[in-house]
Coordinates of C-alpha atoms and ligand atoms in Angstrom, one line a residue:
M1 CA -8.9 0.6 8.6
H2 CA -8.9 0.8 4.8
S3 CA -12.5 -0.1 4.4
D4 CA -13.7 3.3 3.2
L5 CA -11.1 3.3 0.5
L6 CA -12.6 0.3 -1.2
L7 CA -15.4 2.3 -2.6
P8 CA -15.6 2.7 -6.4
Q9 CA -14.4 6.0 -7.7
R10 CA -17.1 8.6 -8.3
R11 CA -15.5 10.2 -11.3
R12 CA -12.7 9.1 -13.5
P13 CA -10.0 11.5 -14.7
P14 CA -9.8 11.8 -18.5
R15 CA -7.7 9.3 -20.3
R16 CA -4.7 10.4 -22.3
R17 CA -5.4 10.5 -26.0
F18 CA -3.4 8.5 -28.5
P19 CA -1.9 10.7 -31.3
K20 CA -3.6 9.8 -34.6
K21 CA -0.6 8.6 -36.7
Y22 CA 0.4 6.2 -34.0
K23 CA -3.2 5.1 -33.7
Y24 CA -3.1 4.1 -37.4
I25 CA 0.2 2.2 -37.0
F26 CA -1.2 0.6 -34.0
L27 CA -4.4 -0.4 -35.7
A28 CA -2.6 -1.7 -38.8
L29 CA -0.3 -3.8 -36.7
A30 CA -3.1 -5.1 -34.7
V31 CA -4.9 -6.1 -37.9
L32 CA -1.8 -7.8 -39.2
L33 CA -1.3 -9.7 -36.0
G34 CA -4.9 -10.8 -36.1
L35 CA -6.9 -12.2 -33.3
G36 CA -6.1 -14.5 -30.6
V37 CA -4.2 -14.6 -27.4
V38 CA -0.7 -14.2 -28.9
A39 CA -1.8 -11.2 -30.9
G40 CA -3.3 -9.7 -27.8
A41 CA -0.1 -10.0 -25.9
L42 CA 2.0 -8.6 -28.8
T43 CA -0.2 -5.6 -29.4
E44 CA 0.1 -4.7 -25.7
L45 CA 3.9 -4.7 -26.1
I46 CA 3.6 -2.5 -29.2
F47 CA 1.3 -0.2 -27.3
Y48 CA 4.1 0.3 -24.8
F49 CA 6.6 0.8 -27.5
I50 CA 4.5 3.5 -29.1
E51 CA 3.9 5.1 -25.7
D52 CA 7.6 5.3 -25.2
Q53 CA 8.0 7.2 -28.5
V54 CA 5.2 9.8 -27.9
E55 CA 6.1 10.6 -24.3
P56 CA 9.8 11.5 -24.2
S57 CA 9.3 13.8 -21.2
T58 CA 7.8 11.2 -19.0
R59 CA 10.5 8.7 -19.9
T60 CA 13.3 11.1 -19.2
Q61 CA 11.7 12.0 -15.9
T62 CA 11.4 8.3 -15.1
S63 CA 15.0 7.5 -15.8
L64 CA 16.0 10.4 -13.5
V65 CA 14.1 9.2 -10.5
T66 CA 14.2 5.4 -10.9
L67 CA 15.6 3.8 -7.8
P68 CA 17.2 0.5 -8.5
P69 CA 15.9 -1.5 -5.5
E70 CA 18.7 -4.1 -5.7
K71 CA 21.3 -1.5 -4.9
C72 CA 20.9 -1.8 -1.2
Q73 CA 17.9 -4.2 -1.2
K74 CA 15.6 -1.5 0.2
R75 CA 12.0 -2.0 -0.8
V76 CA 9.4 0.2 -2.4
V77 CA 6.3 -1.9 -2.2
G78 CA 3.2 -0.6 -4.1
Y79 CA -0.3 -1.8 -3.4
F80 CA -2.6 -1.6 -6.4
N81 CA -6.3 -1.8 -5.8
G82 CA -8.2 -4.3 -7.8
W83 CA -11.4 -2.1 -8.0
E84 CA -9.5 0.7 -9.7
S85 CA -10.3 1.3 -13.3
R86 CA -7.0 3.0 -13.9
E87 CA -4.2 0.8 -15.3
I88 CA -0.9 0.5 -13.7
S89 CA 1.7 2.4 -15.8
L90 CA 5.2 1.5 -16.8
S91 CA 6.7 4.5 -15.1
Q92 CA 5.0 3.5 -11.9
L93 CA 6.5 0.0 -12.2
F94 CA 9.9 1.5 -12.8
K95 CA 9.9 3.0 -9.3
L96 CA 8.7 -0.2 -7.4
S97 CA 10.5 -3.2 -6.1
H98 CA 7.2 -5.1 -5.5
V99 CA 3.7 -4.6 -6.7
I100 CA 0.8 -6.2 -4.7
Y101 CA -2.6 -6.6 -6.4
C102 CA -5.1 -6.3 -3.6
C103 CA -7.3 -7.8 -2.4
L104 CA -8.4 -11.3 -3.3
G105 CA -11.2 -12.9 -1.3
F106 CA -11.9 -16.5 -0.2
D107 CA -14.5 -18.6 1.6
A108 CA -14.3 -21.0 4.5
N109 CA -13.9 -24.0 2.2
Q110 CA -13.6 -22.8 -1.3
T111 CA -11.4 -20.3 -3.1
H112 CA -12.8 -17.1 -4.5
F113 CA -9.4 -15.7 -5.3
L114 CA -10.2 -14.6 -8.8
D115 CA -13.8 -15.4 -9.4
T116 CA -14.9 -13.0 -12.1
I117 CA -13.6 -12.4 -15.7
I118 CA -12.9 -8.8 -14.8
S119 CA -10.8 -9.6 -11.7
K120 CA -8.9 -12.2 -13.7
R121 CA -8.2 -9.8 -16.4
R122 CA -7.2 -6.9 -14.1
F123 CA -4.9 -9.1 -12.1
S124 CA -3.3 -10.5 -15.3
D125 CA -2.9 -7.0 -16.7
V126 CA -0.9 -5.9 -13.6
R127 CA 1.3 -9.1 -13.9
N128 CA 1.8 -8.7 -17.7
H129 CA 2.7 -5.0 -17.4
A130 CA 5.1 -5.8 -14.6
R131 CA 6.8 -8.5 -16.6
A132 CA 6.9 -6.3 -19.8
S133 CA 8.6 -3.5 -17.7
N134 CA 11.6 -5.8 -17.5
T135 CA 12.6 -4.2 -14.2
G136 CA 12.5 -7.3 -12.1
V137 CA 9.6 -5.9 -10.1
K138 CA 8.1 -8.7 -8.1
V139 CA 4.4 -9.4 -8.6
M140 CA 2.3 -10.5 -5.6
A141 CA -1.3 -11.2 -4.8
G142 CA -2.8 -9.6 -1.6
I143 CA -5.3 -11.9 0.0
G144 CA -7.9 -10.8 2.5
G145 CA -8.3 -7.1 3.4
T146 CA -11.2 -5.3 5.1
H147 CA -13.8 -7.0 2.9
Y148 CA -12.5 -10.6 2.9
S149 CA -11.0 -11.2 6.3
Q150 CA -14.0 -12.8 7.9
Y151 CA -13.0 -16.3 7.1
F152 CA -9.4 -16.0 8.2
P153 CA -10.2 -17.2 11.8
Q154 CA -12.0 -20.3 10.6
V155 CA -9.5 -21.2 7.9
A156 CA -6.5 -20.6 10.0
A157 CA -8.0 -22.8 12.8
E158 CA -9.5 -25.7 10.8
N159 CA -8.8 -25.5 7.1
R160 CA -5.2 -24.4 6.6
E161 CA -4.5 -27.1 4.1
F162 CA -7.3 -25.9 1.9
F163 CA -6.0 -22.4 2.1
V164 CA -2.4 -23.4 1.4
N165 CA -3.4 -25.6 -1.6
S166 CA -5.4 -22.8 -3.1
T167 CA -2.6 -20.3 -2.6
I168 CA -0.1 -22.6 -4.3
S169 CA -2.5 -23.1 -7.2
L170 CA -2.9 -19.4 -7.5
I171 CA 0.9 -18.9 -7.6
K172 CA 1.3 -21.6 -10.2
D173 CA -1.6 -20.6 -12.4
Y174 CA -0.6 -17.0 -12.6
Q175 CA 3.1 -17.4 -12.3
I176 CA 3.5 -14.7 -9.7
D177 CA 6.3 -14.3 -7.1
G178 CA 4.4 -14.7 -3.9
V179 CA 1.5 -13.7 -1.7
D180 CA 0.8 -11.0 0.9
L181 CA -1.8 -11.9 3.6
Y182 CA -3.9 -9.0 4.9
W183 CA -5.7 -10.4 7.9
H184 CA -7.7 -7.4 9.0
E185 CA -7.9 -7.1 12.8
P186 CA -6.9 -10.5 14.0
D187 CA -8.4 -11.0 17.5
S188 CA -6.6 -12.1 20.6
Y189 CA -9.6 -14.4 21.4
G190 CA -10.2 -17.8 19.8
G191 CA -6.5 -18.5 19.0
D192 CA -6.2 -16.1 16.0
K193 CA -2.8 -15.1 17.2
E194 CA -1.4 -18.6 17.4
N195 CA -3.3 -19.8 14.3
Y196 CA -1.9 -17.0 12.2
V197 CA 1.6 -18.2 12.9
L198 CA 0.6 -21.8 12.0
L199 CA -1.0 -20.6 8.7
V200 CA 2.2 -18.8 7.6
R201 CA 4.3 -21.7 8.8
D202 CA 2.3 -24.2 6.6
L203 CA 2.3 -21.8 3.7
R204 CA 6.1 -21.3 3.9
L205 CA 6.7 -25.0 4.0
K206 CA 4.6 -25.5 0.7
L207 CA 6.2 -22.5 -0.9
T208 CA 9.7 -24.0 -0.3
E209 CA 8.5 -27.3 -1.7
L210 CA 7.2 -25.6 -4.8
Q211 CA 10.4 -23.7 -5.3
I212 CA 12.5 -26.9 -5.0
S213 CA 10.2 -28.8 -7.4
Q214 CA 10.5 -26.0 -10.0
N215 CA 14.2 -25.5 -9.6
R216 CA 13.5 -21.9 -9.0
T217 CA 16.5 -20.0 -7.8
T218 CA 14.8 -17.3 -5.7
P219 CA 12.3 -18.2 -2.9
Y220 CA 8.7 -17.4 -3.2
L221 CA 7.6 -14.4 -1.2
L222 CA 5.4 -14.6 1.8
T223 CA 4.5 -11.2 3.5
V224 CA 1.9 -9.8 5.8
L225 CA 0.1 -6.5 6.1
T226 CA -0.2 -5.8 9.8
P227 CA -1.7 -3.1 12.1
S228 CA -0.1 0.2 13.2
F229 CA -1.1 0.3 16.9
G230 CA -3.7 -0.7 19.4
W231 CA -5.4 -3.9 20.5
Y232 CA -5.1 -5.7 17.2
L233 CA -1.4 -5.3 17.1
E234 CA -0.4 -5.7 20.7
D235 CA -2.9 -8.5 21.5
G236 CA -3.7 -10.0 18.1
V237 CA -0.3 -10.3 16.3
D238 CA 2.6 -12.5 17.4
L239 CA 5.4 -10.6 15.7
P240 CA 8.3 -12.8 16.7
G241 CA 6.3 -15.9 15.6
L242 CA 5.4 -14.4 12.3
S243 CA 8.8 -13.1 11.6
E244 CA 10.3 -16.6 11.5
Y245 CA 8.3 -17.3 8.3
V246 CA 7.6 -14.0 6.5
D247 CA 9.9 -12.2 4.3
F248 CA 8.7 -8.8 5.5
F249 CA 6.0 -6.8 7.2
N250 CA 4.0 -4.2 5.4
V251 CA 3.0 -2.1 8.3
A252 CA -0.2 -0.1 8.1
S253 CA 1.5 3.0 9.6
D254 CA -0.7 4.9 7.1
D255 CA -3.6 4.6 9.4
Y256 CA -4.1 5.8 13.0
T257 CA -7.9 5.8 13.1
D258 CA -9.0 5.1 16.6
S259 CA -12.7 4.7 17.3
S260 CA -12.2 4.9 21.0
S261 CA -10.6 8.3 21.0
E262 CA -13.3 9.7 18.6
A263 CA -15.9 8.9 21.2
L264 CA -14.1 11.2 23.7
G265 CA -14.3 14.3 21.6
A266 CA -14.3 15.8 18.2
Y267 CA -11.0 17.2 17.0
T268 CA -8.8 17.2 14.0
K269 CA -5.3 15.7 14.1
P270 CA -2.3 14.9 11.9
H271 CA -3.1 12.0 9.6
A272 CA -0.2 9.6 9.9
P273 CA 2.4 11.7 11.7
L274 CA 6.0 10.6 12.1
Y275 CA 5.8 11.9 15.7
Y276 CA 2.7 12.5 17.9
G277 CA 3.7 16.1 18.6
S278 CA 1.8 16.1 21.9
A279 CA 2.5 14.5 25.3
D280 CA -0.5 12.2 25.6
K281 CA -1.4 9.2 23.3
P282 CA 2.2 8.5 22.4
K283 CA 1.4 5.4 20.4
Q284 CA -0.5 7.0 17.5
N285 CA 2.5 7.9 15.4
V286 CA 4.8 6.2 12.9
D287 CA 7.9 6.4 15.2
W288 CA 6.1 4.4 17.9
T289 CA 5.0 1.8 15.4
M290 CA 8.4 1.4 13.8
R291 CA 10.1 1.1 17.2
Y292 CA 7.5 -1.5 18.3
Y293 CA 8.0 -3.7 15.2
T294 CA 11.8 -3.4 15.3
C295 CA 12.0 -4.2 19.0
N296 CA 9.7 -7.1 18.8
T297 CA 11.2 -8.7 15.8
K298 CA 14.8 -7.6 16.2
Q299 CA 14.9 -7.5 12.4
P300 CA 14.5 -3.9 11.2
E301 CA 15.3 -5.1 7.6
K302 CA 11.9 -6.9 7.6
V303 CA 9.9 -3.8 8.5
N304 CA 8.4 -1.7 5.7
M305 CA 6.9 1.7 6.8
G306 CA 3.4 2.3 5.3
L307 CA 3.0 5.6 3.3
P308 CA -0.5 6.8 2.7
F309 CA -1.4 8.3 -0.7
F310 CA -4.6 9.6 0.8
G311 CA -5.6 12.0 3.6
R312 CA -8.3 12.6 6.2
Y313 CA -10.5 15.7 6.3
W314 CA -12.9 17.3 8.8
I315 CA -15.5 20.0 8.2
N316 CA -17.1 22.5 10.6
V317 CA -13.7 22.9 12.2
L318 CA -13.2 25.4 15.0
D319 CA -10.2 26.9 16.9
P320 CA -7.0 25.1 17.9
I321 CA -7.2 23.2 21.1
A322 CA -3.9 24.6 22.3
K323 CA -2.2 27.8 21.2
N324 CA 0.5 27.6 18.5
N325 CA -0.7 24.2 17.4
E326 CA -2.7 24.4 14.2
V327 CA -3.3 20.7 13.6
W328 CA -5.3 19.9 16.7
R329 CA -8.6 21.8 16.4
R330 CA -12.0 21.4 17.8
V331 CA -14.8 20.2 15.5
E332 CA -18.4 21.2 15.7
T333 CA -20.7 18.2 15.6
A334 CA -24.0 18.1 13.9
D335 CA -26.4 16.0 16.1
G336 CA -23.4 14.4 17.7
V337 CA -21.9 13.4 14.3
V338 CA -18.5 14.6 13.2
E339 CA -18.4 15.2 9.4
K340 CA -15.2 13.8 8.1
G341 CA -13.8 11.5 5.5
L342 CA -11.0 10.5 3.2
V343 CA -9.4 12.3 0.2
L344 CA -7.2 10.5 -2.3
W345 CA -4.2 12.5 -3.3
K346 CA -5.3 12.6 -6.9
N347 CA -8.7 14.2 -5.9
V348 CA -7.4 16.9 -3.6
V349 CA -7.7 19.7 -6.1
R350 CA -10.9 18.3 -7.6
D351 CA -12.5 18.3 -4.2
G352 CA -11.8 22.0 -3.7
W353 CA -8.6 22.0 -1.6
N354 CA -6.1 24.7 -2.4
I355 CA -2.9 22.7 -2.6
S356 CA -0.7 25.8 -2.6
N357 CA -1.9 26.4 1.0
I358 CA -0.4 23.2 2.3
K359 CA 1.4 23.8 5.6
W360 CA 4.0 22.0 7.6
D361 CA 3.7 21.1 11.3
Q362 CA 7.2 20.9 12.7
K363 CA 6.3 19.0 15.9
S364 CA 4.5 16.0 14.2
K365 CA 6.5 16.4 10.9
S366 CA 3.2 16.2 9.0
S367 CA 1.5 18.3 6.3
Y368 CA -2.0 19.7 6.3
I369 CA -4.3 22.2 4.7
W370 CA -6.4 24.5 6.9
D371 CA -9.1 26.5 5.1
P372 CA -10.5 29.1 7.5
E373 CA -13.0 30.4 5.0
N374 CA -14.8 27.1 4.6
K375 CA -13.7 25.8 8.0
W376 CA -12.2 22.6 6.5
F377 CA -9.1 20.8 7.7
L378 CA -7.2 18.2 5.8
G379 CA -4.2 16.1 7.0
I380 CA -2.4 14.6 4.1
D381 CA 1.2 13.5 3.3
D382 CA 2.8 15.7 0.7
E383 CA 6.2 15.4 -1.0
R384 CA 8.1 16.9 2.0
C385 CA 6.3 14.7 4.4
L386 CA 7.0 11.5 2.5
K387 CA 10.7 12.4 2.0
T388 CA 11.0 13.1 5.7
K389 CA 9.6 9.6 6.5
M390 CA 11.9 8.0 4.0
N391 CA 15.0 9.6 5.5
Y392 CA 13.8 8.1 8.8
V393 CA 13.6 4.7 7.1
R394 CA 17.2 5.1 6.1
D395 CA 18.4 6.4 9.5
K396 CA 16.7 3.5 11.3
N397 CA 17.9 0.8 8.9
L398 CA 14.3 -0.3 8.1
G399 CA 13.6 -2.5 5.1
G400 CA 11.8 0.0 3.0
V401 CA 8.4 1.4 2.5
M402 CA 5.0 0.2 1.4
I403 CA 2.5 2.5 -0.4
W404 CA -1.2 2.4 0.1
S405 CA -1.9 2.7 -2.7
I406 CA -0.2 3.7 -6.0
D407 CA -3.5 4.2 -7.8
M408 CA -4.3 7.1 -5.5
D409 CA -1.5 9.2 -6.9
D410 CA -2.1 11.9 -9.5
Y411 CA -1.3 11.3 -13.1
S412 CA 2.0 13.1 -12.9
E413 CA 2.9 10.6 -10.2
T414 CA 3.9 13.4 -7.8
L415 CA 4.0 11.3 -4.7
L416 CA 5.6 8.3 -6.2
N417 CA 8.3 10.5 -7.8
A418 CA 9.0 12.0 -4.3
V419 CA 9.3 8.5 -2.9
A420 CA 11.7 7.4 -5.7
S421 CA 13.8 10.5 -5.3
V422 CA 15.0 9.5 -1.9
N423 CA 18.0 7.2 -1.6
M424 CA 17.2 4.8 1.3
C425 CA 20.6 3.3 1.4
S426 CA 22.7 4.3 4.4
E427 CA 26.0 2.9 3.2
A428 CA 27.1 0.7 0.3
K429 CA 26.4 -2.3 2.6
Y430 CA 23.0 -3.2 3.8
D431 CA 23.1 -2.3 7.5
K432 CA 20.9 -4.3 9.8
K433 CA 21.9 -2.8 13.2
L434 CA 19.1 -1.9 15.6
K435 CA 18.8 1.9 15.9
Y436 CA 16.4 1.9 18.8
N437 CA 16.9 1.4 22.5
C438 CA 14.6 -1.6 22.9
Ligands
LIG501 C1 -18.5 -24.7 3.6 O1 -18.5 -23.9 4.7 C2 -19.8 -23.5 5.1 C3 -19.7 -22.6 6.3 O2 -18.8 -21.6 6.1 C4 -20.6 -24.8 5.5 O3 -22.0 -24.4 5.8 C5 -20.6 -25.7 4.3 O4 -21.3 -26.9 4.6 C6 -19.2 -26.0 3.9 N1 -19.2 -26.9 2.7 C7 -18.4 -28.0 2.6 C8 -18.6 -28.7 1.3 O5 -17.7 -28.3 3.4
LIG502 C1 -3.8 -30.4 -0.8 O1 -2.9 -30.9 -1.8 C2 -2.3 -32.1 -1.5 C3 -1.3 -32.4 -2.5 O2 -1.5 -31.8 -3.7 C4 -3.5 -33.2 -1.5 O3 -2.9 -34.4 -1.2 C5 -4.5 -32.8 -0.4 O4 -5.6 -33.7 -0.4 C6 -5.0 -31.3 -0.6 N1 -5.8 -31.0 0.5 C7 -7.0 -30.3 0.4 C8 -7.7 -30.0 1.6 O5 -7.4 -30.0 -0.7
LIG503 C1 15.0 -29.7 -11.9 O1 16.3 -30.2 -12.0 C2 16.4 -31.6 -12.0 C3 17.9 -32.0 -11.9 O2 18.7 -31.1 -12.5 C4 15.7 -32.1 -13.3 O3 15.7 -33.5 -13.3 C5 14.3 -31.7 -13.3 O4 13.6 -32.1 -14.5 C6 14.1 -30.2 -13.1 N1 12.8 -29.8 -12.9 C7 12.2 -28.8 -13.6 C8 10.7 -28.6 -13.2 O5 12.7 -28.1 -14.3
LIG504 C1 -4.7 29.3 -3.5 O1 -4.0 30.0 -2.6 C2 -3.1 30.9 -3.1 C3 -2.2 31.4 -2.0 O2 -2.9 31.6 -0.8 C4 -3.8 32.0 -3.8 O3 -2.9 32.9 -4.4 C5 -4.7 31.3 -4.9 O4 -5.5 32.3 -5.6 C6 -5.5 30.2 -4.4 N1 -6.2 29.5 -5.5 C7 -7.5 29.3 -5.6 C8 -7.9 28.5 -6.7 O5 -8.2 29.7 -4.7

C-alpha cells in the first residue's frame, strides 16, 4: 500500500530565509529568554509571531480558505509522515480538523512508540505547533502502518492489555487527543478480523475510563485507517464490528494498487479514480469503496474519503488500449518488468513533468499527464480532481476526507488550499441520510 512512500526524501526543497532584522530580534529575544525548556517553548511562539509579520500574503490567503470544521462537523484529516524533514506549518494546520502523526511502531511485548530522540522531538513539534495554532485541531498518533503492522496479529490475539496500556500511557505522556490504528492488510485467517474488533473494544473502554478520571469533556478519539478494496477489506475487516467502537474510518481510497491485475498485463490506469470509467473491474474506484463502507456501516458520517497527494507513473508507455480513452495505455516491459513508481505532488515539476499539460478524463473523473515525447504517463489528483471528490463527499453525506499526506504538498500548499476551498456542508444541519441504494 503506502510502503514505497516511506522512503526518505532524495532532495530537500530550499528552506525559506529569515529576513535579517527579524533574525536579530529573534536572536536577542532568544538570548534574553536564556536556555531551558521554557525558553525553548517561548522562542517557538515568537518565531510564529515573526513569521506572521513577514508573510502577510500567506496569512491573507490562509484566512480566505480556512474551513472551520466545526461548522458542519465535516473532517479534514491530515496525515503527517514522521520521516519527513519538513515541519508542519501553521497555515497547514489552519485547514485541518485533525492531524495524525504517522506511524509509530511497536513490538509483541514492548512499546516502541517513540523510541528515538528524533521521533520524540518530531512528534512533540507537531503537537506543539498544533496547540500553538489555537484552531482546535485535534492531534493524534498513528500506530502501525506498512512497516510496523507485523505484530498486530499477535498483540490483538494475546497481548491486548499490553497494547492498550501502552496506548493510554502515550496519550497521557504526550497529552494528545487520541490514536489512529493502521493495521496494514489484516488477514481473514487466524482470527485477525475478530481480534481487531476486540482490540478496539478494549481500547475504547480504557479511553472512556481515562476521560472520566480526568474529567475531560470530550471523548478521546479512536480511529482506523482501512483498505480501499479487495481481499483485505472484504475478508479481513469487520466494518459493522469496528464501527461500534471507532469514531471514524480513514479509508485508503487513495490507493488501488492491485498486484493480481498487474500480473495479467502491463497498462497504465487512472490513479485513484472516482469512477472506474470502464465496464470491468468495477471495484477499483472511490465510488465503489465509499458505497461499500456506507452500506456496511450504515453510518456515512463515520467515513472519510482518502485523498492522495501523490501520483503513479509509468515509462515506456505505448498506445491506448481502446480508442478515445487516453488513460488506459499499454506499457512496454523490459525483461518482463514494468517501469513505474510514485511521484509526490511537490516533486512533479522537479521530476520533469510539465504540469501545464495536465488533462482531465471525464469518464473516471481523474487527472493525468501524458508525455508522448518521452512516453511517460502520470496519473495524479490535481485541484480539479480533488474538488470533484469533495463535492461527492458533500453529496453523499460522508464524514469528510483524509489526506495522505500533507507533507507531500508543494510549499504553496496548492492541493491543501484546493481541499479547503470546498464547502462540504450540504445544509446548515449535519445530514446523516444514506445516499446509496444499499
Ligand atoms: C517478547 O516477544 C518475543 C517474541 O515476539 C519473545 O521471544 C520474548 O520472549 C518476549 N519477551 C517477554 C519478556 O515476554
Ligand atoms: C495494565 O494496566 C493495569 C492498570 O494500570 C495494570 O493493572 C495491568 O497489570 C497492566 N497490564 C499489563 C499487561 O501491563
Ligand atoms: C474531577 O472532578 C471531581 C469532582 O468534581 C474531583 O473530585 C476530581 O478531583 C477531578 N479530577 C481531576 C483529575 O480533575
Ligand atoms: C509545457 O507545456 C506547455 C504547453 O504545452 C508549453 O508551452 C511549455 O513550453 C512547456 N514547458 C516546458 C518546460 O516544457
